[in-house]
Amino acid sequence: MKKVCIVGSGIAGLSCAIECAERGMEVILVSPFPSERAQSVLAAGGINAVLSSEGGDSIESHIEDTLKGGCYIAGKESVKGLCEDAPEIIKKLEKLGTVFSTGENGKIAQRAFGGQSYNRTCYCGSATGKQIVTALVMECRRYEGLGLIQRRLWTDFYKALIKDEKCYGAVFFNEARMDLEIIYADYLVMATGGQNALFGKTTGSTLCDGYAQGRLFLQGVELKNAEFIQYHPTTLETQQKMLLVSEAVRGEGGRLYYVEDGKRVYFMEDLYGKKGNLMPRDIVSRTMERTGKEIYLDITFLGKKEILKRIPEVYDLCLKYRGIDISRESIPVSPSVHFFMGGIAVRNNHETNIKNLYAIGECASIYHGANRLGGNSLLAAVHGGRVAADSISEDKSETDVKNFEKDLEEERRKLSTRWASESEFPVVYLEDLVAETLKEDLGIVRDEERLLNGLKDVDYYLSVVEKLKYDKSEMPYLGFSVTGILTLAKVALTCALFRKESRGAHYRSDYPETKEEWQAATIISYDDGKFNVRLDSENVYES
Ligand SMILES: Cc1cc2nc3c(=O)[nH]c(=O)nc-3n(C[C@H](O)[C@H](O)[C@H](O)COP(=O)(O)OP(=O)(O)OC[C@H]3O[C@@H](n4cnc5c(N)ncnc54)[C@H](O)[C@@H]3O)c2cc1C
């Protein structure tokens, strides 16, 4: 029986675990926290699929919108697979217990999201992520009962076991025992989500820090499109984080405006017409930033009854965390880091450049090109799990075992030299510093000077980090993860400096045009201590 170790138990990890179990494989699903704390539960707006051609929608249109939204650097074949699988995915999620909102005809209701030609976003009120996670967890439990899935909590990824460009499992940090341990597996699937913590206060979870991607990069795994970071245009600042004001609000007719000479200026509609508020996120965010004004989002005209029916969670969130009753007043909004189009480079079957090492969900880069359309990432998380499970179950190559116990001892020794019982260095400061640097130098609008400045700062942090000792009792995970996190920050800055054009979420004020010769993915690798960046014009990752 093939043994698959999946790292991360958000929607991508859960989906892959279930699909592998369905195909008779043994699964170990590892994460530091239960699925209910994964960032996936925050997803509010919905999941895209063409369910009917009645209103004129088609799978071809979904494919074209996705490719266009991604500024034509996502692979056509992978996007085709994603959109074709979408109706089947909705059926399956519903069968597993996801309660989708329905229209008056009793059929699944679909709303408009940015960059879409038709209403194709299925939703569960404004708690789509929670509903899907709950359904998948229940199914996972069933397979746990059957002995096919084993869930492991309080366990953090440390490094992959790689020999001769092939993966054999991973080393983990067991938080209960405060020690490293090996899990051997025929296949390792990374599903560790995005990199929000790199930017401090964002819409996402601080548990998504990108450490795994950074560490894998240092182990020879190629990363892709790291410069494409999506700023969500409508977020609401609170003490702890930027609250997402879901695109569903604009999908339900919400209007963006600023006030000039006592009058409202609906700037997106003035610039782009009726659908202006629902332009792709990169365009809305940049336009908002350019106005230099306080921006507001108005949905009051919908009335409380409809608001409570269609976007109840947005109503609750604004009231609870900022005391704003959105049925009576406009919401003050600003753009904030939200989603990462870049990540681990994978082929169409979700395998990386290392044999038997896969990546799925937000930590992988494949479907979204230069900019993701709302509703497409939940879809990609579920679909990626299915594709990886298919590929693994069909793989006929021999599985073999290697012994890594000596390496484990070496890692234990290295780690113990990093820990001091009474170190007073608060390692979280480094996270704060890198977040400040990235916000300043890798923002919505970039230029060479700022990017070089950011690189200089991150290089400095990297030069000190190796010399620091960490208090093991305080934050064991941060102590070893910070190098990986900083490495990923350097990767993103390096890729942003490399791409001398503007495309999707990557806007360079010194290279404002989109150029044909850059219509390709950015691939970055680590060889002999150096960061090497290239354009993948031959589409090696599209096969
Ligand atoms: C506020 C918000 C709203 C959103 N709304 C929508 C929406 O309406 N529609 C849509 O399509 N998309 C939406 N998204 C995006 C979407 O939710 C994510 O892209 C998707 O859920 C990612 O799923 P995932 O399984 O890849 O990652 P996650 O759900 O982030 O799961 C990652 C898993 O990896 C684990 N992990 C992390 N690091 C480690 C480590 N070092 N070792 C071990 N495990 C680790 C975590 O604990 C977690 O279990 C939204 C995102 C946010 C932040």
Coordinates of C-alpha atoms and ligand atoms in Angstrom, one line a residue:
M1 CA 0.0 0.0 0.0
K2 CA 1.4 3.4 -1.0
K3 CA 2.0 5.7 2.0
V4 CA 1.4 9.4 1.6
C5 CA 2.4 12.1 4.1
I6 CA 0.4 15.4 3.7
V7 CA 1.7 18.5 5.4
G8 CA -1.1 21.0 6.2
S9 CA -4.8 20.2 6.9
G10 CA -6.6 23.1 5.3
I11 CA -9.0 22.5 2.4
A12 CA -6.1 21.4 0.1
G13 CA -4.7 18.9 2.6
L14 CA -8.1 17.6 3.6
S15 CA -9.1 17.2 0.0
C16 CA -6.0 15.3 -0.9
A17 CA -6.2 13.1 2.1
I18 CA -9.8 12.0 1.3
E19 CA -9.0 11.5 -2.4
C20 CA -5.9 9.3 -1.5
A21 CA -7.9 7.3 1.0
E22 CA -10.6 6.8 -1.6
R23 CA -8.0 5.3 -3.9
G24 CA -6.9 2.9 -1.2
M25 CA -3.7 4.7 -0.1
E26 CA -2.5 5.1 3.5
V27 CA -2.4 8.8 4.6
I28 CA -0.7 10.6 7.4
L29 CA -2.1 14.2 7.7
V30 CA 0.2 16.4 9.7
S31 CA -0.4 20.0 11.0
P32 CA 0.3 22.0 14.1
F33 CA -3.3 22.8 14.6
P34 CA -6.7 21.2 13.8
S35 CA -8.2 22.0 10.4
E36 CA -10.7 24.2 12.1
R37 CA -7.9 26.7 12.7
A38 CA -6.5 26.6 9.1
Q39 CA -6.8 29.8 7.1
S40 CA -9.3 28.0 4.9
V41 CA -12.1 28.6 7.4
L42 CA -11.7 32.4 6.8
A43 CA -12.8 32.0 3.2
A44 CA -16.1 33.9 3.0
G45 CA -17.2 34.8 -0.5
G46 CA -17.4 31.5 -2.4
I47 CA -16.1 28.9 -4.9
N48 CA -16.4 29.2 -8.6
A49 CA -18.0 26.7 -11.0
V50 CA -20.1 26.8 -14.1
L51 CA -23.3 24.9 -13.1
S52 CA -25.5 25.7 -16.0
S53 CA -25.3 27.2 -19.4
E54 CA -28.8 28.8 -19.1
G55 CA -27.6 32.4 -18.5
G56 CA -25.0 32.0 -21.3
D57 CA -22.1 30.9 -19.1
S58 CA -19.7 28.1 -20.2
I59 CA -16.6 26.3 -19.0
E60 CA -14.8 28.0 -21.9
S61 CA -15.7 31.4 -20.4
H62 CA -14.5 30.3 -17.0
I63 CA -11.2 29.2 -18.5
E64 CA -10.8 32.5 -20.5
D65 CA -11.7 34.7 -17.4
T66 CA -9.1 32.8 -15.3
L67 CA -6.4 33.1 -18.0
K68 CA -7.2 36.7 -18.6
G69 CA -7.3 37.6 -14.8
G70 CA -3.9 35.9 -14.5
C71 CA -2.6 38.0 -17.4
Y72 CA -1.9 35.0 -19.5
I73 CA 1.0 33.5 -17.6
A74 CA -0.9 30.5 -16.1
G75 CA -0.8 27.3 -18.1
K76 CA -3.8 26.7 -20.4
E77 CA -3.9 23.0 -19.8
S78 CA -3.9 23.2 -16.0
V79 CA -6.5 26.0 -16.0
K80 CA -8.7 23.9 -18.4
G81 CA -8.5 21.0 -15.9
L82 CA -9.4 23.2 -13.0
C83 CA -12.5 24.7 -14.7
E84 CA -13.7 21.4 -16.2
D85 CA -13.5 19.8 -12.7
A86 CA -15.3 22.6 -11.0
P87 CA -19.0 21.4 -11.5
E88 CA -18.0 17.9 -10.3
I89 CA -16.3 19.4 -7.2
I90 CA -19.4 21.3 -6.2
K91 CA -21.5 18.1 -6.6
K92 CA -19.0 16.2 -4.4
L93 CA -18.8 18.9 -1.7
E94 CA -22.6 19.0 -1.6
K95 CA -22.7 15.2 -1.3
L96 CA -20.2 15.4 1.7
G97 CA -22.5 17.8 3.5
T98 CA -21.6 21.4 2.4
V99 CA -24.7 23.4 2.6
F100 CA -24.7 25.8 -0.3
S101 CA -27.1 28.8 -0.4
T102 CA -29.9 28.3 -2.8
G103 CA -32.1 30.6 -4.9
E104 CA -35.8 30.7 -5.0
N105 CA -35.8 27.9 -7.6
G106 CA -34.1 25.7 -5.0
K107 CA -30.9 25.4 -7.1
I108 CA -27.5 26.5 -5.8
A109 CA -27.3 30.3 -5.9
Q110 CA -24.4 32.0 -7.7
R111 CA -23.1 35.5 -7.3
A112 CA -20.8 37.8 -9.2
F113 CA -17.1 38.1 -8.3
G114 CA -14.4 40.3 -9.8
G115 CA -13.1 39.6 -13.3
Q116 CA -15.9 37.2 -14.1
S117 CA -18.2 37.4 -17.2
Y118 CA -21.1 35.6 -15.4
N119 CA -22.3 35.0 -11.9
R120 CA -20.5 31.7 -11.2
T121 CA -19.5 31.9 -7.5
C122 CA -21.3 29.3 -5.3
Y123 CA -21.4 30.2 -1.6
C124 CA -22.7 29.3 1.8
G125 CA -23.9 32.6 3.1
S126 CA -20.6 34.3 3.9
A127 CA -19.1 31.2 5.5
T128 CA -18.1 29.1 2.5
G129 CA -14.7 28.1 3.9
K130 CA -16.1 26.9 7.3
Q131 CA -18.8 24.9 5.5
I132 CA -16.3 23.1 3.2
V133 CA -13.8 22.5 6.0
T134 CA -16.6 21.0 8.2
A135 CA -17.8 18.7 5.4
L136 CA -14.2 17.5 4.6
V137 CA -13.3 17.0 8.3
M138 CA -16.3 14.7 8.7
E139 CA -15.3 12.7 5.7
C140 CA -11.8 12.5 6.9
R141 CA -13.0 11.2 10.3
R142 CA -14.8 8.4 8.5
Y143 CA -11.5 7.3 6.8
E144 CA -9.8 7.7 10.2
G145 CA -12.3 5.1 11.5
L146 CA -11.4 2.9 8.6
G147 CA -7.7 3.2 9.4
L148 CA -6.7 4.8 6.1
I149 CA -6.1 8.3 7.4
Q150 CA -4.1 9.1 10.5
R151 CA -4.2 12.7 11.7
R152 CA -1.2 14.1 13.6
L153 CA -1.5 17.4 15.5
W154 CA 1.1 19.7 17.2
T155 CA 3.6 18.7 14.5
D156 CA 5.5 21.3 12.4
F157 CA 7.3 20.7 9.2
Y158 CA 11.0 21.0 9.6
K159 CA 12.6 19.8 6.4
A160 CA 12.0 17.2 3.6
L161 CA 14.0 14.0 3.3
I162 CA 15.6 14.4 -0.2
K163 CA 18.3 12.2 -1.8
D164 CA 19.3 12.3 -5.4
E165 CA 16.4 14.6 -6.3
K166 CA 13.8 12.2 -4.8
C167 CA 11.7 12.7 -1.7
Y168 CA 11.3 10.0 1.1
G169 CA 9.2 11.9 3.7
A170 CA 10.1 14.7 6.1
V171 CA 11.5 15.6 9.4
F172 CA 9.0 17.3 11.8
F173 CA 9.2 19.2 15.0
N174 CA 7.0 17.4 17.6
E175 CA 5.8 20.2 19.9
A176 CA 4.6 17.8 22.6
R177 CA 8.0 16.2 22.9
M178 CA 10.0 19.3 21.8
D179 CA 12.0 17.1 19.5
L180 CA 12.6 16.3 15.9
E181 CA 11.1 13.1 14.4
I182 CA 11.1 11.5 11.0
I183 CA 8.0 10.4 9.1
Y184 CA 9.0 8.2 6.2
A185 CA 6.6 8.2 3.2
D186 CA 6.5 7.2 -0.4
Y187 CA 5.1 10.6 -1.3
L188 CA 5.2 13.9 0.5
V189 CA 2.5 16.4 -0.3
M190 CA 2.9 20.0 0.9
A191 CA -0.3 21.9 1.6
T192 CA 0.9 24.5 4.0
G193 CA -1.0 27.5 2.6
G194 CA 0.2 31.1 1.9
Q195 CA 2.7 33.4 3.4
N196 CA 0.6 36.0 5.2
A197 CA 2.7 36.3 8.4
L198 CA 5.6 37.7 6.3
F199 CA 3.6 40.9 6.0
G200 CA 2.4 41.3 9.6
K201 CA -1.2 42.5 9.7
T202 CA -3.0 41.0 6.7
T203 CA -6.4 39.4 6.0
G204 CA -5.0 36.0 6.5
S205 CA -3.7 33.8 9.3
T206 CA -0.4 34.4 11.0
L207 CA 0.0 30.6 11.0
C208 CA 0.7 30.8 7.3
D209 CA 4.3 32.0 7.4
G210 CA 5.8 30.5 4.3
Y211 CA 8.5 28.8 6.3
A212 CA 8.0 25.5 4.5
Q213 CA 8.4 27.0 1.1
G214 CA 11.5 28.9 2.2
R215 CA 13.1 25.8 3.7
L216 CA 12.3 23.6 0.7
F217 CA 13.8 26.3 -1.6
L218 CA 17.1 25.9 0.4
Q219 CA 16.8 22.2 -0.2
G220 CA 16.7 22.6 -4.0
V221 CA 12.9 22.9 -4.6
E222 CA 12.1 25.5 -7.3
L223 CA 9.7 28.3 -6.6
K224 CA 7.6 30.2 -9.1
N225 CA 6.0 33.7 -9.5
A226 CA 6.9 34.9 -6.0
E227 CA 6.6 38.5 -7.0
F228 CA 2.8 38.2 -7.6
I229 CA 1.2 39.1 -4.3
Q230 CA -2.5 40.0 -4.2
Y231 CA -3.7 43.0 -2.3
H232 CA -7.4 42.7 -1.5
P233 CA -8.9 46.1 -2.1
T234 CA -11.5 46.1 0.6
T235 CA -10.2 45.3 4.1
L236 CA -11.1 46.9 7.4
E237 CA -8.4 47.7 10.0
T238 CA -8.8 46.3 13.5
Q239 CA -6.2 46.0 16.3
Q240 CA -5.0 42.6 15.4
K241 CA -5.5 42.2 11.7
M242 CA -7.0 43.5 8.5
L243 CA -10.6 42.1 8.3
L244 CA -11.6 41.0 4.9
V245 CA -14.7 42.8 3.6
S246 CA -15.6 40.0 1.2
E247 CA -15.9 40.7 -2.5
A248 CA -19.4 39.4 -2.0
V249 CA -20.3 42.9 -0.9
R250 CA -19.4 44.3 -4.3
G251 CA -20.9 41.2 -5.9
E252 CA -24.2 42.2 -4.2
G253 CA -23.9 45.7 -5.7
G254 CA -21.6 47.5 -3.1
R255 CA -20.1 50.7 -4.4
L256 CA -16.7 52.2 -3.7
Y257 CA -16.4 56.0 -3.3
Y258 CA -14.4 58.8 -1.8
V259 CA -15.7 62.2 -0.8
E260 CA -14.6 65.4 -2.5
D261 CA -16.1 68.8 -1.8
G262 CA -18.8 67.2 0.2
K263 CA -19.9 64.9 -2.7
R264 CA -19.4 61.2 -3.2
V265 CA -17.1 60.3 -6.2
Y266 CA -17.8 56.7 -7.4
F267 CA -14.3 56.6 -8.9
M268 CA -14.4 52.9 -10.1
E269 CA -17.6 53.4 -11.9
D270 CA -16.4 56.7 -13.4
L271 CA -13.3 55.0 -14.7
Y272 CA -14.6 51.5 -15.8
G273 CA -18.4 51.8 -16.1
K274 CA -21.1 49.8 -14.5
K275 CA -18.9 46.8 -13.6
G276 CA -16.1 49.1 -12.2
N277 CA -16.4 48.0 -8.6
L278 CA -15.9 44.5 -9.7
M279 CA -12.7 45.0 -11.7
P280 CA -9.9 42.4 -10.9
R281 CA -8.4 43.1 -7.5
D282 CA -5.1 44.4 -8.7
I283 CA -6.8 47.1 -10.7
V284 CA -9.1 48.1 -7.9
S285 CA -6.3 48.2 -5.3
R286 CA -4.0 50.3 -7.5
T287 CA -6.8 52.7 -8.4
M288 CA -7.7 53.2 -4.7
E289 CA -4.1 53.8 -3.8
R290 CA -3.7 56.4 -6.6
T291 CA -6.6 58.5 -5.4
G292 CA -4.7 59.2 -2.2
K293 CA -8.1 59.5 -0.4
E294 CA -10.0 57.7 2.3
I295 CA -12.2 55.1 0.5
Y296 CA -15.6 53.9 1.6
L297 CA -17.8 50.9 0.5
D298 CA -21.5 51.5 0.6
I299 CA -24.0 48.6 0.7
T300 CA -26.7 50.4 2.9
F301 CA -29.1 50.5 -0.1
L302 CA -29.6 46.7 0.1
G303 CA -31.4 47.1 3.4
K304 CA -30.9 45.1 6.6
K305 CA -33.1 42.2 5.7
E306 CA -31.3 41.4 2.5
I307 CA -27.9 42.1 4.0
L308 CA -28.6 39.6 6.8
K309 CA -29.7 37.1 4.2
R310 CA -26.9 37.5 1.7
I311 CA -23.8 38.6 3.6
P312 CA -24.6 37.9 7.3
E313 CA -21.0 37.3 8.3
V314 CA -19.8 40.6 6.9
Y315 CA -22.5 42.3 8.8
D316 CA -21.5 40.5 12.0
L317 CA -17.8 41.1 11.6
C318 CA -18.1 44.8 11.0
L319 CA -20.4 45.3 13.9
K320 CA -18.5 43.1 16.3
Y321 CA -14.9 44.3 15.6
R322 CA -15.5 47.9 14.6
G323 CA -19.0 48.7 15.7
I324 CA -20.1 49.5 12.2
D325 CA -23.7 48.7 11.2
I326 CA -23.3 48.2 7.4
S327 CA -27.0 48.5 6.9
R328 CA -26.8 52.1 8.1
E329 CA -23.3 53.4 7.3
S330 CA -20.5 52.9 4.8
I331 CA -17.4 50.8 5.6
P332 CA -13.9 52.6 5.6
V333 CA -11.8 50.2 3.5
S334 CA -8.2 50.0 2.3
P335 CA -6.1 47.4 0.3
S336 CA -4.1 44.8 2.2
V337 CA -2.1 41.7 1.5
H338 CA -4.4 38.8 0.9
F339 CA -3.3 36.0 -1.4
F340 CA -0.1 34.6 -2.9
M341 CA -0.2 33.6 -6.6
G342 CA 3.5 32.5 -6.2
G343 CA 4.8 29.5 -4.4
I344 CA 6.2 26.1 -5.0
A345 CA 6.6 25.4 -8.7
V346 CA 4.6 22.4 -9.8
R347 CA 3.9 20.6 -13.0
N348 CA 0.3 20.0 -14.1
N349 CA 0.1 16.8 -11.9
H350 CA 1.3 19.0 -8.9
E351 CA 4.7 17.3 -8.7
T352 CA 7.7 19.6 -8.0
N353 CA 11.1 19.3 -9.6
I354 CA 11.9 16.7 -6.9
K355 CA 10.4 13.3 -7.6
N356 CA 7.6 12.2 -5.2
L357 CA 7.3 15.7 -3.7
Y358 CA 4.0 17.4 -4.5
A359 CA 2.5 20.7 -3.5
I360 CA -1.1 21.8 -3.6
G361 CA -3.4 24.7 -2.5
E362 CA -2.1 28.2 -1.8
C363 CA 1.6 27.1 -1.2
A364 CA 1.8 25.9 -4.8
S365 CA 1.9 28.2 -7.9
I366 CA 0.0 26.9 -10.9
Y367 CA -3.5 28.2 -11.7
H368 CA -3.6 31.9 -11.0
G369 CA -0.8 33.5 -13.0
A370 CA -0.2 37.1 -12.2
N371 CA -3.5 37.6 -10.3
R372 CA -6.1 35.2 -8.8
L373 CA -9.8 35.7 -9.4
G374 CA -12.0 35.6 -6.3
G375 CA -13.6 32.2 -5.8
N376 CA -10.9 30.4 -7.8
S377 CA -8.6 29.5 -4.9
L378 CA -10.9 27.3 -2.9
L379 CA -11.6 25.6 -6.2
A380 CA -7.9 25.2 -6.8
A381 CA -7.3 23.9 -3.3
V382 CA -9.9 21.1 -3.7
H383 CA -8.9 20.4 -7.3
G384 CA -5.2 20.3 -6.6
G385 CA -5.8 17.6 -3.9
R386 CA -7.7 15.5 -6.5
V387 CA -5.0 15.9 -9.2
A388 CA -2.2 15.0 -6.8
A389 CA -4.0 11.9 -5.5
D390 CA -4.7 10.8 -9.1
S391 CA -1.1 11.2 -10.1
I392 CA 0.3 9.4 -7.0
S393 CA -2.1 6.5 -7.4
E394 CA -1.2 6.1 -11.0
D395 CA 2.5 6.4 -10.5
K396 CA 4.1 3.1 -11.4
S397 CA 7.7 3.9 -10.4
E398 CA 9.3 1.8 -7.7
T399 CA 9.0 3.1 -4.2
D400 CA 12.1 2.5 -2.1
V401 CA 13.3 3.3 1.4
K402 CA 16.4 5.1 2.5
N403 CA 17.7 5.6 6.0
F404 CA 18.0 9.2 7.2
E405 CA 18.6 8.5 10.9
K406 CA 22.1 9.9 10.7
D407 CA 20.8 13.1 9.2
L408 CA 18.2 13.3 12.0
E409 CA 21.0 13.2 14.6
E410 CA 22.9 15.9 12.8
E411 CA 19.8 18.1 12.7
R412 CA 19.2 17.5 16.4
R413 CA 22.7 18.6 17.1
K414 CA 22.4 21.7 15.0
L415 CA 19.1 22.7 16.5
S416 CA 20.5 22.3 20.1
T417 CA 23.2 24.8 19.3
R418 CA 20.6 27.4 18.4
W419 CA 18.7 27.1 21.7
A420 CA 19.9 28.8 24.9
S421 CA 17.9 28.3 28.1
E422 CA 18.0 32.0 29.0
S423 CA 18.3 33.9 25.7
E424 CA 16.5 37.2 26.0
F425 CA 16.3 37.8 22.3
P426 CA 12.6 38.1 21.3
V427 CA 12.7 36.5 17.9
V428 CA 9.3 37.9 17.1
Y429 CA 11.1 41.2 16.5
L430 CA 12.6 39.8 13.4
E431 CA 9.2 38.9 12.1
D432 CA 8.1 42.5 12.8
L433 CA 11.1 43.9 11.0
V434 CA 10.7 41.8 7.9
A435 CA 7.0 42.7 7.8
E436 CA 7.8 46.4 7.9
T437 CA 10.4 46.0 5.2
L438 CA 8.1 44.1 2.9
K439 CA 5.2 46.5 3.4
E440 CA 7.5 49.4 2.6
D441 CA 9.5 47.9 -0.3
L442 CA 7.3 45.3 -1.8
G443 CA 4.0 47.1 -1.8
I444 CA 1.3 47.7 -4.4
V445 CA 3.6 50.0 -6.4
R446 CA 7.3 49.0 -6.6
D447 CA 10.5 50.3 -8.1
E448 CA 14.2 49.3 -8.3
E449 CA 15.4 51.6 -5.5
R450 CA 12.9 50.3 -3.0
L451 CA 13.3 46.7 -4.0
L452 CA 17.1 47.0 -3.6
N453 CA 16.6 48.6 -0.3
G454 CA 14.3 45.8 0.8
L455 CA 16.9 43.2 -0.3
K456 CA 19.7 45.0 1.7
D457 CA 17.6 44.9 4.8
V458 CA 16.6 41.2 4.5
D459 CA 20.2 40.3 3.8
Y460 CA 21.2 42.0 7.0
Y461 CA 18.5 40.2 9.0
L462 CA 19.7 36.9 7.5
S463 CA 23.3 37.7 8.4
V464 CA 22.4 38.2 12.1
V465 CA 19.9 35.4 12.4
E466 CA 22.4 32.6 12.2
K467 CA 24.3 34.1 15.1
L468 CA 21.3 34.3 17.4
K469 CA 20.2 31.9 20.1
Y470 CA 16.6 31.4 20.9
D471 CA 14.7 30.8 24.1
K472 CA 13.4 27.2 23.6
S473 CA 10.7 27.5 26.2
E474 CA 9.1 30.6 24.6
M475 CA 8.7 29.9 20.9
P476 CA 10.4 26.8 19.7
Y477 CA 8.9 26.9 16.3
L478 CA 9.9 30.5 15.6
G479 CA 13.5 29.8 16.7
F480 CA 14.1 27.4 13.8
S481 CA 11.7 28.8 11.3
V482 CA 12.9 32.3 11.0
T483 CA 15.7 31.6 8.5
G484 CA 13.1 29.9 6.1
I485 CA 10.8 32.9 6.5
L486 CA 13.5 35.4 5.7
T487 CA 14.7 33.3 2.8
L488 CA 11.2 33.5 1.3
A489 CA 11.1 37.3 1.8
K490 CA 14.4 37.5 -0.1
V491 CA 12.9 35.2 -2.9
A492 CA 9.9 37.5 -3.3
L493 CA 12.1 40.7 -3.5
T494 CA 14.5 39.0 -5.9
C495 CA 11.7 38.0 -8.3
A496 CA 10.1 41.4 -8.1
L497 CA 13.4 43.0 -9.0
F498 CA 14.0 40.6 -11.8
R499 CA 10.6 41.2 -13.6
K500 CA 11.1 44.5 -15.4
E501 CA 7.5 45.0 -16.5
S502 CA 4.1 45.5 -14.8
R503 CA 1.7 42.6 -15.0
G504 CA -1.3 41.7 -12.8
A505 CA -0.4 42.2 -9.1
H506 CA 3.2 43.2 -9.9
Y507 CA 3.3 46.9 -10.7
R508 CA 6.7 48.6 -11.3
S509 CA 6.5 52.4 -11.5
D510 CA 9.8 52.3 -13.3
Y511 CA 8.5 49.7 -15.8
P512 CA 4.8 50.5 -16.1
E513 CA 4.1 48.6 -19.3
T514 CA 3.2 45.0 -19.8
K515 CA 5.7 43.5 -22.2
E516 CA 5.3 40.5 -24.5
E517 CA 8.7 39.2 -23.9
W518 CA 7.9 38.8 -20.2
Q519 CA 4.8 36.7 -20.8
A520 CA 6.2 33.7 -18.9
A521 CA 6.5 32.4 -15.3
T522 CA 9.4 33.4 -13.1
I523 CA 11.3 30.4 -11.7
I524 CA 13.8 30.8 -8.9
S525 CA 16.2 28.2 -7.6
Y526 CA 19.0 27.9 -5.1
D527 CA 22.2 26.6 -6.4
D528 CA 25.6 26.7 -4.6
G529 CA 24.4 29.3 -2.2
K530 CA 23.1 31.6 -4.9
F531 CA 19.6 32.6 -5.9
N532 CA 19.1 32.0 -9.7
V533 CA 16.1 33.5 -11.4
R534 CA 14.9 32.7 -14.9
L535 CA 11.9 33.1 -17.1
D536 CA 10.2 29.8 -18.0
S537 CA 9.5 30.7 -21.6
E538 CA 9.5 27.1 -22.6
N539 CA 6.7 26.2 -20.2
V540 CA 8.7 23.4 -18.6
Y541 CA 6.2 23.5 -15.7
E542 CA 3.2 23.1 -18.1
S543 CA 3.4 19.4 -18.7
Ligands
LIG1 C1 -10.0 36.2 4.8 C2 -9.9 35.3 3.6 C3 -11.0 35.1 2.8 C4 -10.9 34.3 1.6 N1 -12.0 34.1 0.9 C5 -11.9 33.3 -0.2 C6 -13.1 33.0 -1.0 O1 -14.2 33.4 -0.7 N2 -13.0 32.2 -2.1 C7 -11.7 31.6 -2.4 O2 -11.7 30.9 -3.4 N3 -10.6 31.9 -1.7 C8 -10.7 32.7 -0.6 N4 -9.6 32.9 0.2 C9 -8.4 32.2 -0.1 C10 -8.5 30.7 0.3 O3 -9.2 30.7 1.6 C11 -7.1 30.0 0.5 O4 -6.4 30.2 -0.7 C12 -7.3 28.5 0.7 O5 -8.2 28.3 1.7 C13 -6.0 27.9 1.0 O6 -6.2 26.6 1.4 P1 -4.9 25.7 1.8 O7 -5.4 24.4 2.2 O8 -3.9 25.7 0.7 O9 -4.2 26.5 3.0 P2 -4.7 26.7 4.5 O10 -6.1 26.7 4.7 O11 -4.0 28.0 4.9 O12 -4.0 25.5 5.3 C14 -2.6 25.4 5.5 C15 -2.4 24.3 6.5 O13 -1.0 24.1 6.6 C16 -0.6 24.1 8.0 N5 0.8 24.6 8.1 C17 1.2 25.8 7.9 N6 2.6 25.9 8.1 C18 2.9 24.6 8.5 C19 4.2 24.0 8.9 N7 5.3 24.7 8.9 N8 4.1 22.7 9.3 C20 3.0 22.0 9.2 N9 1.8 22.5 8.9 C21 1.8 23.8 8.5 C22 -1.7 25.0 8.7 O14 -1.8 24.8 10.1 C23 -2.9 24.6 7.9 O15 -3.4 23.3 8.4 C24 -9.7 33.7 1.3 C25 -8.5 34.0 2.1 C26 -8.6 34.8 3.2 C27 -7.4 35.1 4.0

